[in-house]
Structures are given as structure tokens and as C-alpha cells.
Short mmCIF file of C-alpha atoms and ligand atoms in Angstrom, two decimals:
data_model
loop_
_atom_site.label_atom_id
_atom_site.label_comp_id
_atom_site.label_asym_id
_atom_site.label_seq_id
_atom_site.Cartn_x
_atom_site.Cartn_y
_atom_site.Cartn_z
CA MET A 1 66.46 79.59 126.30
CA ALA A 2 65.19 82.76 124.72
CA ASP A 3 62.37 82.44 122.23
CA LYS A 4 63.90 80.13 119.75
CA LYS A 5 61.28 80.03 117.12
CA LYS A 6 59.45 83.11 116.12
CA THR A 7 56.27 82.93 114.20
CA PHE A 8 56.25 85.24 111.30
CA ILE A 9 53.16 86.22 109.47
CA SER A 10 54.36 87.47 106.16
CA SER A 11 52.07 89.64 104.13
CA SER A 12 52.90 87.75 100.92
CA PRO A 13 54.86 84.61 100.18
CA GLU A 14 58.49 85.03 99.26
CA ARG A 15 59.37 84.95 95.58
CA VAL A 16 62.10 82.55 94.52
CA PHE A 17 64.21 82.19 91.42
CA LEU A 18 65.63 78.69 90.81
CA VAL A 19 69.08 77.90 89.40
CA GLY A 20 70.29 74.53 88.10
CA VAL A 21 73.58 73.41 86.65
CA ASP A 22 73.77 70.63 84.10
CA LEU A 23 77.23 69.28 84.81
CA PHE A 24 78.80 67.47 81.90
CA GLY A 25 79.62 63.86 82.72
CA ALA A 26 78.04 64.01 86.18
CA ASN A 27 76.10 60.98 87.23
CA HIS A 28 72.68 62.64 87.30
CA MET A 29 69.93 60.64 88.88
CA LEU A 30 67.31 62.91 87.34
CA PRO A 31 67.48 64.93 84.12
CA ILE A 32 68.26 68.54 85.07
CA GLN A 33 64.81 69.82 84.06
CA ASP A 34 63.13 67.22 86.28
CA SER A 35 65.48 68.05 89.11
CA ILE A 36 64.48 71.71 88.79
CA SER A 37 60.78 70.74 88.72
CA GLU A 38 61.39 68.87 91.96
CA LEU A 39 63.13 71.94 93.41
CA SER A 40 60.09 73.93 92.37
CA LEU A 41 57.81 71.47 94.23
CA LEU A 42 60.06 71.72 97.27
CA SER A 43 59.77 75.52 97.08
CA LYS A 44 55.98 75.31 96.91
CA THR A 45 55.95 72.91 99.85
CA ALA A 46 57.96 75.52 101.78
CA GLY A 47 55.26 78.07 100.95
CA LEU A 48 57.21 80.01 98.31
CA VAL A 49 56.25 81.31 94.89
CA VAL A 50 58.54 80.34 92.02
CA VAL A 51 59.07 83.28 89.67
CA GLY A 52 61.65 81.91 87.26
CA GLU A 53 64.45 79.49 86.57
CA LEU A 54 67.84 79.42 84.96
CA ILE A 55 69.83 76.39 83.83
CA GLN A 56 73.46 76.44 82.75
CA LYS A 57 75.45 73.65 81.14
CA LEU A 58 78.96 73.46 82.57
CA ASN A 59 81.96 71.17 82.46
CA LYS A 60 82.65 71.90 86.10
CA PRO A 61 81.35 74.37 88.68
CA ASN A 62 83.16 77.69 88.98
CA VAL A 63 85.18 77.75 92.22
CA GLU A 64 83.90 81.16 93.20
CA THR A 65 80.39 81.52 91.86
CA TYR A 66 79.35 77.93 91.07
CA ILE A 67 77.74 79.09 87.81
CA GLY A 68 79.97 81.10 85.47
CA PRO A 69 80.65 84.69 86.66
CA GLY A 70 78.92 86.08 83.54
CA LYS A 71 75.87 83.89 84.28
CA ALA A 72 75.86 85.20 87.82
CA VAL A 73 75.52 88.76 86.52
CA GLU A 74 72.71 87.60 84.20
CA LEU A 75 71.08 85.93 87.22
CA LYS A 76 71.17 89.22 89.10
CA SER A 77 69.22 91.05 86.41
CA LEU A 78 66.76 88.18 85.97
CA ALA A 79 66.15 88.02 89.70
CA GLU A 80 65.64 91.77 89.86
CA GLU A 81 63.28 91.78 86.87
CA THR A 82 61.14 89.11 88.51
CA ASN A 83 61.22 90.80 91.92
CA ALA A 84 62.75 87.72 93.51
CA ASP A 85 63.53 87.76 97.23
CA VAL A 86 65.57 84.59 97.14
CA VAL A 87 67.65 82.63 94.65
CA ILE A 88 67.80 78.87 95.25
CA PHE A 89 70.47 76.64 93.70
CA ASP A 90 69.64 73.01 93.01
CA ASP A 91 73.02 71.81 94.33
CA GLU A 92 74.69 72.29 97.68
CA LEU A 93 76.85 75.43 97.63
CA SER A 94 80.04 75.90 99.59
CA PRO A 95 80.32 78.81 102.02
CA ARG A 96 82.61 80.48 99.48
CA HIS A 97 80.05 80.12 96.67
CA LEU A 98 77.41 81.65 98.89
CA ARG A 99 79.60 84.60 99.84
CA GLU A 100 80.62 85.37 96.26
CA LEU A 101 77.10 85.02 94.88
CA GLU A 102 75.66 87.27 97.54
CA LYS A 103 78.27 89.88 96.70
CA ILE A 104 77.18 89.82 93.07
CA LEU A 105 73.46 89.74 93.78
CA GLY A 106 73.69 92.65 96.18
CA GLY A 107 72.11 93.05 99.60
CA ASN A 108 68.46 92.49 98.76
CA ILE A 109 68.45 89.00 97.32
CA ARG A 110 69.33 86.03 99.51
CA VAL A 111 71.08 82.95 98.15
CA LEU A 112 70.14 79.48 99.34
CA ASP A 113 70.68 75.94 98.15
CA ARG A 114 68.54 72.78 98.00
CA THR A 115 69.84 71.61 101.38
CA ALA A 116 68.82 74.84 103.12
CA LEU A 117 65.39 74.61 101.48
CA ILE A 118 64.89 71.01 102.63
CA LEU A 119 66.04 71.98 106.13
CA ASP A 120 63.45 74.74 106.07
CA ILE A 121 60.69 72.27 105.18
CA PHE A 122 61.92 69.93 107.88
CA ALA A 123 61.74 72.78 110.39
CA GLN A 124 58.14 73.45 109.37
CA HIS A 125 57.07 69.80 109.41
CA ALA A 126 58.81 68.34 112.48
CA ARG A 127 56.08 67.44 114.98
CA THR A 128 57.70 65.62 117.88
CA ASN A 129 60.18 67.20 120.28
CA ASP A 130 62.75 64.69 119.19
CA GLY A 131 62.23 65.51 115.51
CA LYS A 132 62.43 69.23 116.21
CA LEU A 133 65.71 68.82 118.07
CA GLN A 134 67.16 66.76 115.22
CA VAL A 135 66.21 69.37 112.65
CA GLU A 136 67.59 72.16 114.80
CA LEU A 137 70.88 70.29 115.12
CA ALA A 138 71.06 69.72 111.36
CA GLN A 139 70.39 73.42 110.79
CA TYR A 140 73.14 74.54 113.14
CA GLU A 141 75.60 72.12 111.60
CA TYR A 142 74.69 73.38 108.16
CA TYR A 143 74.83 77.06 109.10
CA LEU A 144 77.90 77.01 111.34
CA PRO A 145 80.43 77.17 108.49
CA ARG A 146 78.17 79.69 106.75
CA LEU A 147 77.81 81.94 109.73
CA THR A 148 79.12 85.12 108.09
CA ARG A 149 76.31 84.84 105.64
CA ALA A 150 73.74 84.31 108.33
CA TRP A 151 75.13 87.41 110.04
CA THR A 152 74.60 89.57 107.00
CA HIS A 153 71.00 88.39 106.70
CA LEU A 154 70.32 89.10 110.29
CA GLU A 155 71.93 92.49 110.19
CA ARG A 156 69.84 93.36 107.18
CA GLN A 157 66.71 92.16 108.87
CA ALA A 158 67.53 93.89 112.09
CA GLY A 159 67.89 97.05 110.10
CA GLY A 160 64.40 97.03 108.66
CA GLY A 161 63.06 93.68 107.70
CA GLY A 162 64.42 91.41 105.02
CA GLY A 163 63.12 91.21 101.52
CA ARG A 164 60.02 92.52 99.90
CA SER A 165 57.72 90.34 101.92
CA GLY A 166 59.04 91.88 105.09
CA SER A 167 59.03 88.43 106.60
CA VAL A 168 61.92 88.14 108.99
CA GLY A 169 61.55 84.38 109.14
CA GLY A 170 61.81 83.80 105.42
CA VAL A 171 62.84 80.57 103.77
CA GLY A 172 66.12 79.26 105.12
CA LEU A 173 65.80 81.39 108.20
CA ARG A 174 63.16 79.41 110.03
CA GLY A 175 64.24 77.25 112.90
CA PRO A 176 67.08 78.72 114.84
CA GLY A 177 65.80 82.25 115.38
CA GLU A 178 67.76 85.45 115.40
CA THR A 179 68.81 85.14 118.99
CA GLN A 180 70.63 81.89 118.26
CA LEU A 181 72.34 83.10 115.13
CA GLU A 182 73.36 86.37 116.67
CA VAL A 183 75.73 84.63 118.99
CA ASP A 184 79.26 83.70 118.08
CA ARG A 185 80.48 80.36 116.81
CA ARG A 186 81.50 79.26 120.26
CA LYS A 187 77.98 79.63 121.54
CA ILE A 188 76.55 77.79 118.55
CA ARG A 189 78.96 74.95 119.15
CA HIS A 190 77.81 74.92 122.72
CA ARG A 191 74.19 74.68 121.56
CA ILE A 192 75.13 71.87 119.18
CA ALA A 193 76.69 69.96 122.07
CA SER A 194 73.62 70.45 124.23
CA LEU A 195 71.30 69.37 121.40
CA LYS A 196 73.34 66.23 120.98
CA VAL A 197 72.93 65.43 124.67
CA GLN A 198 69.16 65.90 124.48
CA ILE A 199 68.91 63.86 121.29
CA GLU A 200 70.93 61.12 122.93
CA LYS A 201 68.39 61.03 125.77
CA PHE A 202 65.62 60.47 123.24
CA ARG A 203 67.73 57.84 121.54
CA SER A 204 68.29 55.85 124.71
CA HIS A 205 64.59 56.10 125.47
CA ARG A 206 63.87 54.67 122.01
CA MET A 207 66.41 51.92 122.59
CA ARG A 208 64.65 50.91 125.80
CA TYR A 209 61.31 50.92 124.01
CA ARG A 210 62.80 48.88 121.21
CA SER A 211 64.24 46.23 123.45
CA LYS A 212 60.78 45.89 124.99
CA ARG A 213 59.39 45.57 121.50
CA LYS A 214 62.05 43.03 120.65
CA LYS A 215 61.02 40.92 123.60
CA ASN A 216 57.60 41.00 122.09
CA ARG A 217 59.27 39.55 118.98
CA LEU A 218 56.75 40.82 116.47
CA PRO A 219 58.56 41.20 113.17
CA ILE A 220 59.21 44.77 112.05
CA VAL A 221 58.32 46.05 108.59
CA VAL A 222 59.66 49.51 107.80
CA ILE A 223 57.91 51.46 105.05
CA ILE A 224 60.42 53.43 103.01
CA GLY A 225 60.37 55.21 99.67
CA TYR A 226 60.74 58.42 97.75
CA THR A 227 58.99 61.40 99.26
CA ASN A 228 55.28 61.69 98.31
CA ALA A 229 55.10 58.04 97.17
CA GLY A 230 52.15 57.29 99.46
CA LYS A 231 53.87 55.68 102.47
CA SER A 232 51.69 57.33 105.10
CA THR A 233 48.51 56.73 103.08
CA LEU A 234 49.40 53.03 103.00
CA LEU A 235 50.01 52.75 106.75
CA ASN A 236 46.80 54.67 107.43
CA LYS A 237 44.85 52.16 105.33
CA LEU A 238 46.59 49.08 106.70
CA ALA A 239 46.44 50.01 110.36
CA GLY A 240 43.72 52.61 110.61
CA ALA A 241 46.44 55.04 111.62
CA ASN A 242 45.87 58.75 111.41
CA ILE A 243 49.11 60.06 109.95
CA GLN A 244 48.93 63.32 108.07
CA VAL A 245 48.87 62.76 104.32
CA ALA A 246 49.60 65.58 101.92
CA ASN A 247 50.48 66.13 98.31
CA GLN A 248 53.72 67.66 99.50
CA LEU A 249 57.30 66.63 99.83
CA PHE A 250 58.42 65.56 103.30
CA ALA A 251 54.98 65.60 104.87
CA THR A 252 56.25 62.98 107.31
CA LEU A 253 59.37 63.44 109.40
CA ASP A 254 58.78 61.43 112.52
CA PRO A 255 58.41 57.65 112.42
CA THR A 256 55.05 56.17 113.45
CA THR A 257 54.64 52.48 114.31
CA ARG A 258 51.41 50.46 114.20
CA ARG A 259 50.50 46.81 114.47
CA VAL A 260 49.12 45.35 111.26
CA ASP A 261 47.25 42.05 110.99
CA LEU A 262 48.52 39.73 108.27
CA PRO A 263 46.74 36.67 106.82
CA ASP A 264 46.52 33.40 108.79
CA GLY A 265 46.74 34.99 112.22
CA PHE A 266 50.18 36.51 111.76
CA SER A 267 50.91 40.11 112.57
CA ALA A 268 53.79 42.55 112.38
CA LEU A 269 54.74 46.08 113.38
CA PHE A 270 54.80 48.56 110.50
CA THR A 271 56.69 51.83 110.71
CA ASP A 272 56.22 54.86 108.47
CA THR A 273 59.39 56.90 107.89
CA VAL A 274 60.73 60.09 106.33
CA GLY A 275 60.96 59.96 102.53
CA PHE A 276 64.13 59.96 100.49
CA ILE A 277 64.97 62.37 97.68
CA GLN A 278 67.77 62.78 95.19
CA LYS A 279 70.69 65.06 96.11
CA LEU A 280 69.97 64.56 99.80
CA PRO A 281 73.29 65.22 101.51
CA THR A 282 74.38 62.38 103.76
CA THR A 283 74.77 64.85 106.62
CA LEU A 284 71.05 65.47 106.34
CA ILE A 285 70.20 61.80 106.23
CA ALA A 286 72.34 61.35 109.32
CA ALA A 287 70.11 63.86 111.11
CA PHE A 288 67.31 61.32 110.98
CA HIS A 289 68.60 59.03 113.68
CA ALA A 290 65.13 57.84 114.54
CA THR A 291 64.35 56.76 110.98
CA LEU A 292 67.79 55.22 110.50
CA GLU A 293 67.48 53.25 113.71
CA GLU A 294 64.07 51.98 112.59
CA ILE A 295 65.50 50.86 109.26
CA ALA A 296 68.44 49.12 110.90
CA GLU A 297 66.01 47.10 113.05
CA ALA A 298 63.77 46.07 110.18
CA ASP A 299 63.12 42.43 109.32
CA LEU A 300 61.69 43.61 106.02
CA LEU A 301 61.60 46.87 104.11
CA LEU A 302 58.42 47.77 102.27
CA HIS A 303 59.47 50.07 99.46
CA VAL A 304 56.53 52.20 98.31
CA LEU A 305 57.04 53.55 94.79
CA ASP A 306 54.75 55.97 92.97
CA ILE A 307 54.56 54.03 89.72
CA SER A 308 52.48 56.76 88.08
CA HIS A 309 55.36 59.24 88.39
CA PRO A 310 57.25 59.82 85.13
CA ASN A 311 60.53 59.35 87.01
CA ALA A 312 59.42 56.22 88.89
CA LEU A 313 62.37 54.12 87.77
CA ASN A 314 64.82 56.85 88.82
CA HIS A 315 63.08 57.17 92.18
CA TYR A 316 63.44 53.42 92.60
CA LYS A 317 67.18 53.64 91.93
CA ILE A 318 67.66 56.66 94.18
CA VAL A 319 65.97 54.89 97.10
CA ASN A 320 68.15 51.82 96.56
CA GLN A 321 71.23 53.99 96.41
CA THR A 322 70.26 55.71 99.64
CA LEU A 323 69.76 52.30 101.27
CA LYS A 324 73.32 51.44 100.29
CA LEU A 325 74.58 54.72 101.74
CA ILE A 326 73.00 53.95 105.09
CA ASP A 327 74.17 50.30 105.04
CA ALA A 328 70.67 48.90 104.79
CA SER A 329 70.93 47.18 101.44
CA ASN A 330 71.16 43.73 103.01
CA ILE A 331 67.64 43.84 104.46
CA PRO A 332 65.05 42.01 102.32
CA VAL A 333 62.74 44.33 100.37
CA ILE A 334 59.24 44.08 98.91
CA THR A 335 58.17 46.81 96.49
CA ALA A 336 54.63 48.18 96.47
CA LEU A 337 54.00 49.88 93.14
CA ASN A 338 51.53 52.49 94.32
CA LYS A 339 48.98 54.76 92.63
CA VAL A 340 48.10 52.24 89.91
CA ASP A 341 44.71 53.94 89.82
CA ARG A 342 46.45 56.76 87.97
CA LEU A 343 47.89 54.55 85.26
CA SER A 344 46.29 54.70 81.86
CA HIS A 345 45.20 51.45 80.24
CA SER A 346 48.18 51.51 77.92
CA GLN A 347 50.52 51.31 80.87
CA SER A 348 49.76 47.78 81.91
CA ALA A 349 50.71 47.28 85.53
CA ILE A 350 51.62 43.69 84.73
CA GLU A 351 54.23 44.82 82.21
CA ILE A 352 55.63 47.30 84.71
CA LEU A 353 55.74 44.72 87.48
CA LYS A 354 58.22 42.68 85.48
CA ASN A 355 60.84 45.38 86.09
CA TYR A 356 60.70 44.99 89.82
CA GLU A 357 61.60 42.08 92.02
CA LYS A 358 59.09 40.91 94.62
CA SER A 359 56.51 43.54 93.84
CA VAL A 360 52.77 44.06 94.07
CA ALA A 361 50.71 46.67 92.25
CA ILE A 362 48.53 48.62 94.66
CA SER A 363 46.51 51.76 95.10
CA ALA A 364 46.84 52.74 98.73
CA ARG A 365 44.25 55.46 98.35
CA ASN A 366 41.65 53.18 96.72
CA GLU A 367 42.65 50.15 98.80
CA MET A 368 43.42 48.05 95.75
CA GLY A 369 45.88 45.17 95.91
CA LEU A 370 46.34 45.47 99.66
CA SER A 371 45.44 41.86 100.44
CA ASP A 372 47.95 40.60 97.85
CA LEU A 373 50.53 42.87 99.43
CA LEU A 374 49.84 41.58 102.93
CA GLU A 375 49.98 37.98 101.66
CA LEU A 376 53.41 38.62 100.12
CA ILE A 377 54.66 40.29 103.30
CA LYS A 378 53.40 37.37 105.37
CA LYS A 379 55.19 34.92 103.08
CA GLU A 380 58.41 36.90 103.20
CA LEU A 381 58.34 37.23 106.98
CA PHE A 382 57.01 33.85 107.93
CA GLU A 383 57.92 31.43 105.16
CA SER A 384 60.60 29.99 107.39
CA TYR A 385 57.98 28.97 109.97
CA GLN A 386 57.25 25.29 110.50
CA TYR A 387 54.37 23.46 112.11
CA ILE A 388 55.25 21.77 115.39
CA ASN A 389 53.38 19.98 118.16
CA VAL A 390 55.09 19.88 121.56
CA ARG A 391 54.22 18.67 125.04
CA LEU A 392 56.02 20.90 127.52
CA PRO A 393 56.09 20.10 131.24
CA TYR A 394 55.18 23.12 133.36
CA TYR A 395 58.73 23.40 134.70
CA GLU A 396 59.79 24.36 131.17
CA GLY A 397 58.06 27.70 131.72
CA SER A 398 60.61 29.66 129.71
CA LEU A 399 60.06 27.47 126.65
CA ILE A 400 56.30 27.87 127.01
CA SER A 401 56.63 31.64 126.98
CA LEU A 402 59.17 31.53 124.16
CA PHE A 403 56.62 29.70 121.98
CA HIS A 404 54.13 32.46 122.67
CA GLU A 405 56.64 35.18 121.94
CA VAL A 406 58.14 33.94 118.73
CA GLY A 407 55.54 31.56 117.34
CA VAL A 408 51.99 31.49 116.18
CA VAL A 409 50.04 29.34 118.62
CA GLN A 410 47.14 27.41 117.13
CA GLN A 411 46.01 25.28 120.01
CA ILE A 412 46.90 24.81 123.67
CA VAL A 413 45.81 21.96 125.92
CA HIS A 414 46.72 21.78 129.60
CA ALA A 415 46.78 18.21 130.94
CA ARG A 416 48.57 16.28 133.67
CA GLY A 417 51.26 18.79 134.60
CA ALA A 418 52.09 19.71 131.05
CA VAL A 419 50.93 21.92 128.27
CA THR A 420 50.58 20.67 124.73
CA ILE A 421 51.01 23.39 122.17
CA SER A 422 50.58 23.15 118.44
CA GLY A 423 51.45 25.95 116.12
CA ARG A 424 54.18 27.37 113.96
CA LEU A 425 57.66 28.41 114.95
CA PRO A 426 60.48 30.12 113.09
CA VAL A 427 62.82 27.37 111.90
CA ARG A 428 65.69 28.72 113.98
CA TYR A 429 63.82 27.92 117.20
CA LEU A 430 62.82 24.35 116.35
CA ALA A 431 65.96 22.77 117.84
CA GLN A 432 65.20 24.11 121.33
CA PHE A 433 61.81 22.36 121.25
CA SER A 434 62.84 19.12 119.54
CA ARG A 435 63.16 17.19 122.81
CA TRP A 436 59.47 17.81 123.57
CA ARG A 437 58.13 17.17 120.14
CA GLN A 438 55.24 14.81 119.62
CA ASN A 439 53.82 13.48 116.47
CA GLY A 440 50.25 13.79 115.42
CA LYS A 441 47.53 16.08 116.59
CA ILE A 442 46.71 17.12 120.11
CA LEU A 443 44.51 14.52 121.73
CA SER A 444 41.28 15.88 123.01
CA SER A 445 41.74 16.72 126.64
CA PRO A 446 39.93 15.02 129.49
CA ALA A 447 36.89 16.96 130.61
CA SER A 448 38.55 17.84 133.91
CA ASP A 449 41.38 19.65 132.15
CA ARG A 450 41.30 23.29 131.25
CA GLU A 451 41.41 24.03 127.58
CA ASP A 452 42.49 27.32 126.05
CA LYS A 453 42.15 28.10 122.46
CA SER A 454 44.14 30.93 121.09
N1 GTP B 1 46.01 58.64 93.06
C1 GTP B 1 46.58 58.18 94.16
N2 GTP B 1 47.13 59.05 95.04
C2 GTP B 1 47.69 58.55 96.15
C3 GTP B 1 47.75 57.17 96.42
N3 GTP B 1 48.40 56.99 97.59
C4 GTP B 1 48.74 58.21 98.03
N4 GTP B 1 48.31 59.17 97.19
C5 GTP B 1 48.46 60.62 97.31
O1 GTP B 1 49.84 60.94 97.23
C6 GTP B 1 50.14 62.06 98.08
C7 GTP B 1 51.25 61.70 99.05
O2 GTP B 1 50.78 60.73 99.96
P1 GTP B 1 51.49 60.50 101.36
O3 GTP B 1 50.88 59.26 101.94
O4 GTP B 1 51.51 61.73 102.17
O5 GTP B 1 52.96 60.16 100.83
P2 GTP B 1 54.28 59.89 101.68
O6 GTP B 1 55.08 58.90 100.94
O7 GTP B 1 53.94 59.58 103.09
O8 GTP B 1 54.97 61.32 101.55
P3 GTP B 1 56.06 62.03 102.51
O9 GTP B 1 55.70 61.77 103.93
O10 GTP B 1 55.91 63.46 102.13
O11 GTP B 1 57.38 61.48 102.11
C8 GTP B 1 48.82 62.42 98.77
O12 GTP B 1 48.22 63.45 98.05
C9 GTP B 1 48.02 61.14 98.68
O13 GTP B 1 46.62 61.35 98.70
C10 GTP B 1 47.15 56.27 95.46
O14 GTP B 1 47.13 55.05 95.61
N5 GTP B 1 46.60 56.84 94.37
MG1 MG B 2 54.36 60.55 104.79
#
């Protein structure tokens, strides 16, 4: 494969002009101004400079130009006045919208939408080979129907280097490099097919790893939440992990799993995942197979919410909505209300807690509330465990190992061809052991017998 990703050192960051539409009657998850502020943060995360914004109230989007045609002309002059290289719309634009808008804006200003911007950030932040392949696939699938537009960009760049910054790999153009986009649709489809095969290989590898993990039977807690809520910070603190933390959107793309010790000798596997955001197209969510698979396997979801964010309640709803979209709303959830260190005294965490079911107030950064959180997680995961004392003959080897796999062993005594185990088991396994149950405590073993304490 020819050099797929070029590195571009641009002399100055690209300048972007943001456009939002306040659609009448639409079910907005965030007020339009907040949605634009988020788009502005996304732009900064992508390394861009925001030079202006425009919001239009509309009953419905214009079929050709999304905003009204008159507004589009106004946008052109505003973008030119502010020396913008790129105009970014807060909503996903159809290929037709993109074509028409580019016609109006002329050859020097590119038009992108929120999805393309997020894809660009993903392309910059993907670390693992698997993650990179998934982002590349999502980019091709997004750009395939918009290929004419990509062509015009590339032609322009080939003929003397893009916008003012001269950066050929500007926002929305990172990832699949020129060589990939210069080929025809057939070749791109071919690449998509080959990416899918490679991604499938990673997937089956993960499945094998997972079934091994399953055999290990440690419960799985998946950390989810809005982007920038503090998910990675929390896992770093709980497990001494070393995941990159940043005051950026989508700092994490690839799941990381670590073992975390819970109170009373229990433990579980915790996985950090990609954050959610409003207006995230389902096609983009679908690109995150690895994260989705993790979520589907979870025994418990740990929803991290930045309670100090002015839109916290909206973020909470958006995450729950996304869980529904990906069919994960039946998995039990605990909410960690994070960043309480940033709350002012007037915002009593106790008052806020009342709004959320099964929640704990924490500060991941300052390690506040973490033991309460772990206690709640332990309860949620293990409350169905019951104390049992069994005497298993050695020929019941598979039951002996099952106890170790699924239970929490407190004491083991080997004596006279049998092993006596006391400890806790998930209720659903009790029946298998009932035949070997004994009452009372383990008798102290004769001196000749080996004794293991675990
Ligand atoms: N004040 C305060 N800041 C926090 C706390 N926890 C995390 N942060 C900050 O919030 C920002 C985001 O933290 P991350 O852990 O990267 O958040 P994330 O949810 O993993 O974000 P993405 O991976 O981008 O979705 C960083 O600047 C953290 O230092 C907290 O308890 N208090
Ligand atoms: Mg993260």
C-alpha cells in the first residue's frame, strides 16, 4: 500500500467558521448555542482556530443548501472577511448540501460537517492498529458518497496546496491520504472490503481473548460516559493504569482493560472506552466495534458524568439514549458523579445525587469518594453471592476448579481424600454444590494434612 498517511506540518493552524441551525420543533439534546460551543471545542481538539460562528433559526433545512440560500451568501462573505479556510456545519450534511454549499462558497473554502470533524479527531487519536483500521473504514464509508467533493479538494491541492495554511492534510482530509482518494469508487470499495477483513481478524482475536477472560469469570465493569467526563482519569486512579488523560474531546479511542481490587477480597475487570457525544451518527458509533463488544459483555456499566458541567443532565440523557441505540440499556448501571471538587458550596452534591439512581459523588482527580464507589460496585456485582461450606471429594475436580473460578474462596482444607472449601458463590451456582454442603465451620485439620489459606 502506498503511503497512506502523510504527515503535514502546516505553517499555521487552519481557520474555521462554525455554522449551526436551530431547527424549530427538533428534539435538541443541547441548546443550539451549547451545541456550537461543543463544536468549537471539537475544532480546538482537532487543532483548528475558530474565527466565527453563524446560527440560523429554520423550520426545516433547505434541500439544497441546508441553511437558507440567502444565508449561504452571507456565510460566504463572513467566511471571507474572517479569512476562514474551512466552514464546519454542526449537523451532518448530505452530499448534495456539500456540493451546493461549495459552489456558493467558491473554490477556496472547504465545507465540512460535525461528523467529518469527529472522524478527523478519531484519525489523529487512534493508537492501536485495530483502532486505526476502524477509523479508516469509517472515513471511507463517510467519504464514498461524497467522493466528487473529495476529488475537487484533491485537485485543488494538487494544483498548489489547499487553503491559506498550505496544509495539504487539513481538517477532514487526514486519514486516507491523497493516493487513496485519487482512485475511483471501485477501488475504494475494494479497500473497504479489505479493511473489513482485517478488522474481522482483530475481532476474532478479541473474541478468543474474551472467551479466555470469561473462563476466568472475573466480572466485567465497563466505564462509559460523555467525552471528557473523566473516564480514563478514574481508571488510572483505580488501577494504576497509564492511559492518556487530556482536557480534550475523544482523547481515548481504544478500550483498555485493567483488574481492579474491590473491598472484601473481590475483584473485577474494568474497561475504559471511547466517549459518547450528542449528534454522533449511528454509523460512527458502529465503527467502534471494540467498544461496543466490550459494552455488550459488561456485567455492570459505570457511567462517569462530569457533574460540574453546565449541561451535565443533558449529557446524562444523551449517554442513556446512546445506550438504547446500541441495545445496552438492559445492563445495570452505577453513576459516578465526577469532578465534585469543582462544585461550589451552593451546589450541594447531596442535592444533586438525588437526581440520579445508584450514584456516588467522586473526584477522580483528587481521589475523593473512590472507596464509596468501589463499595457500591462490589455490592452491585456480588450482592447475589452467598456463603457456603462444602466438602468436595478429589474426584469432583471440576467442581473444585469451578469454585475457584466463580467464587471467592475464604478457606481451604485438604483432608482424607477431600477438600473442604468455605467461601462465597454466586447464587446461581449454589445448586451444583448443594450435594456436598456441610453445616458449620471447617474443622481444624489434622496436623498431617496440608492446609492452604487463600
Ligand atoms: N477538576 C477535575 N478534573 C478532572 C477530574 N477527573 C478528570 N478531570 C479532568 O477532565 C479532563 C478529561 O479527563 P479524561 O480522563 O481524559 O476524560 P475521558 O472521559 O477519558 O475523556 P475522553 O477519553 O476524551 O472521552 C482532564 O483534563 C482531566 O484532568 C476531577 O475529578 N476533577
Ligand atoms: Mg479517555
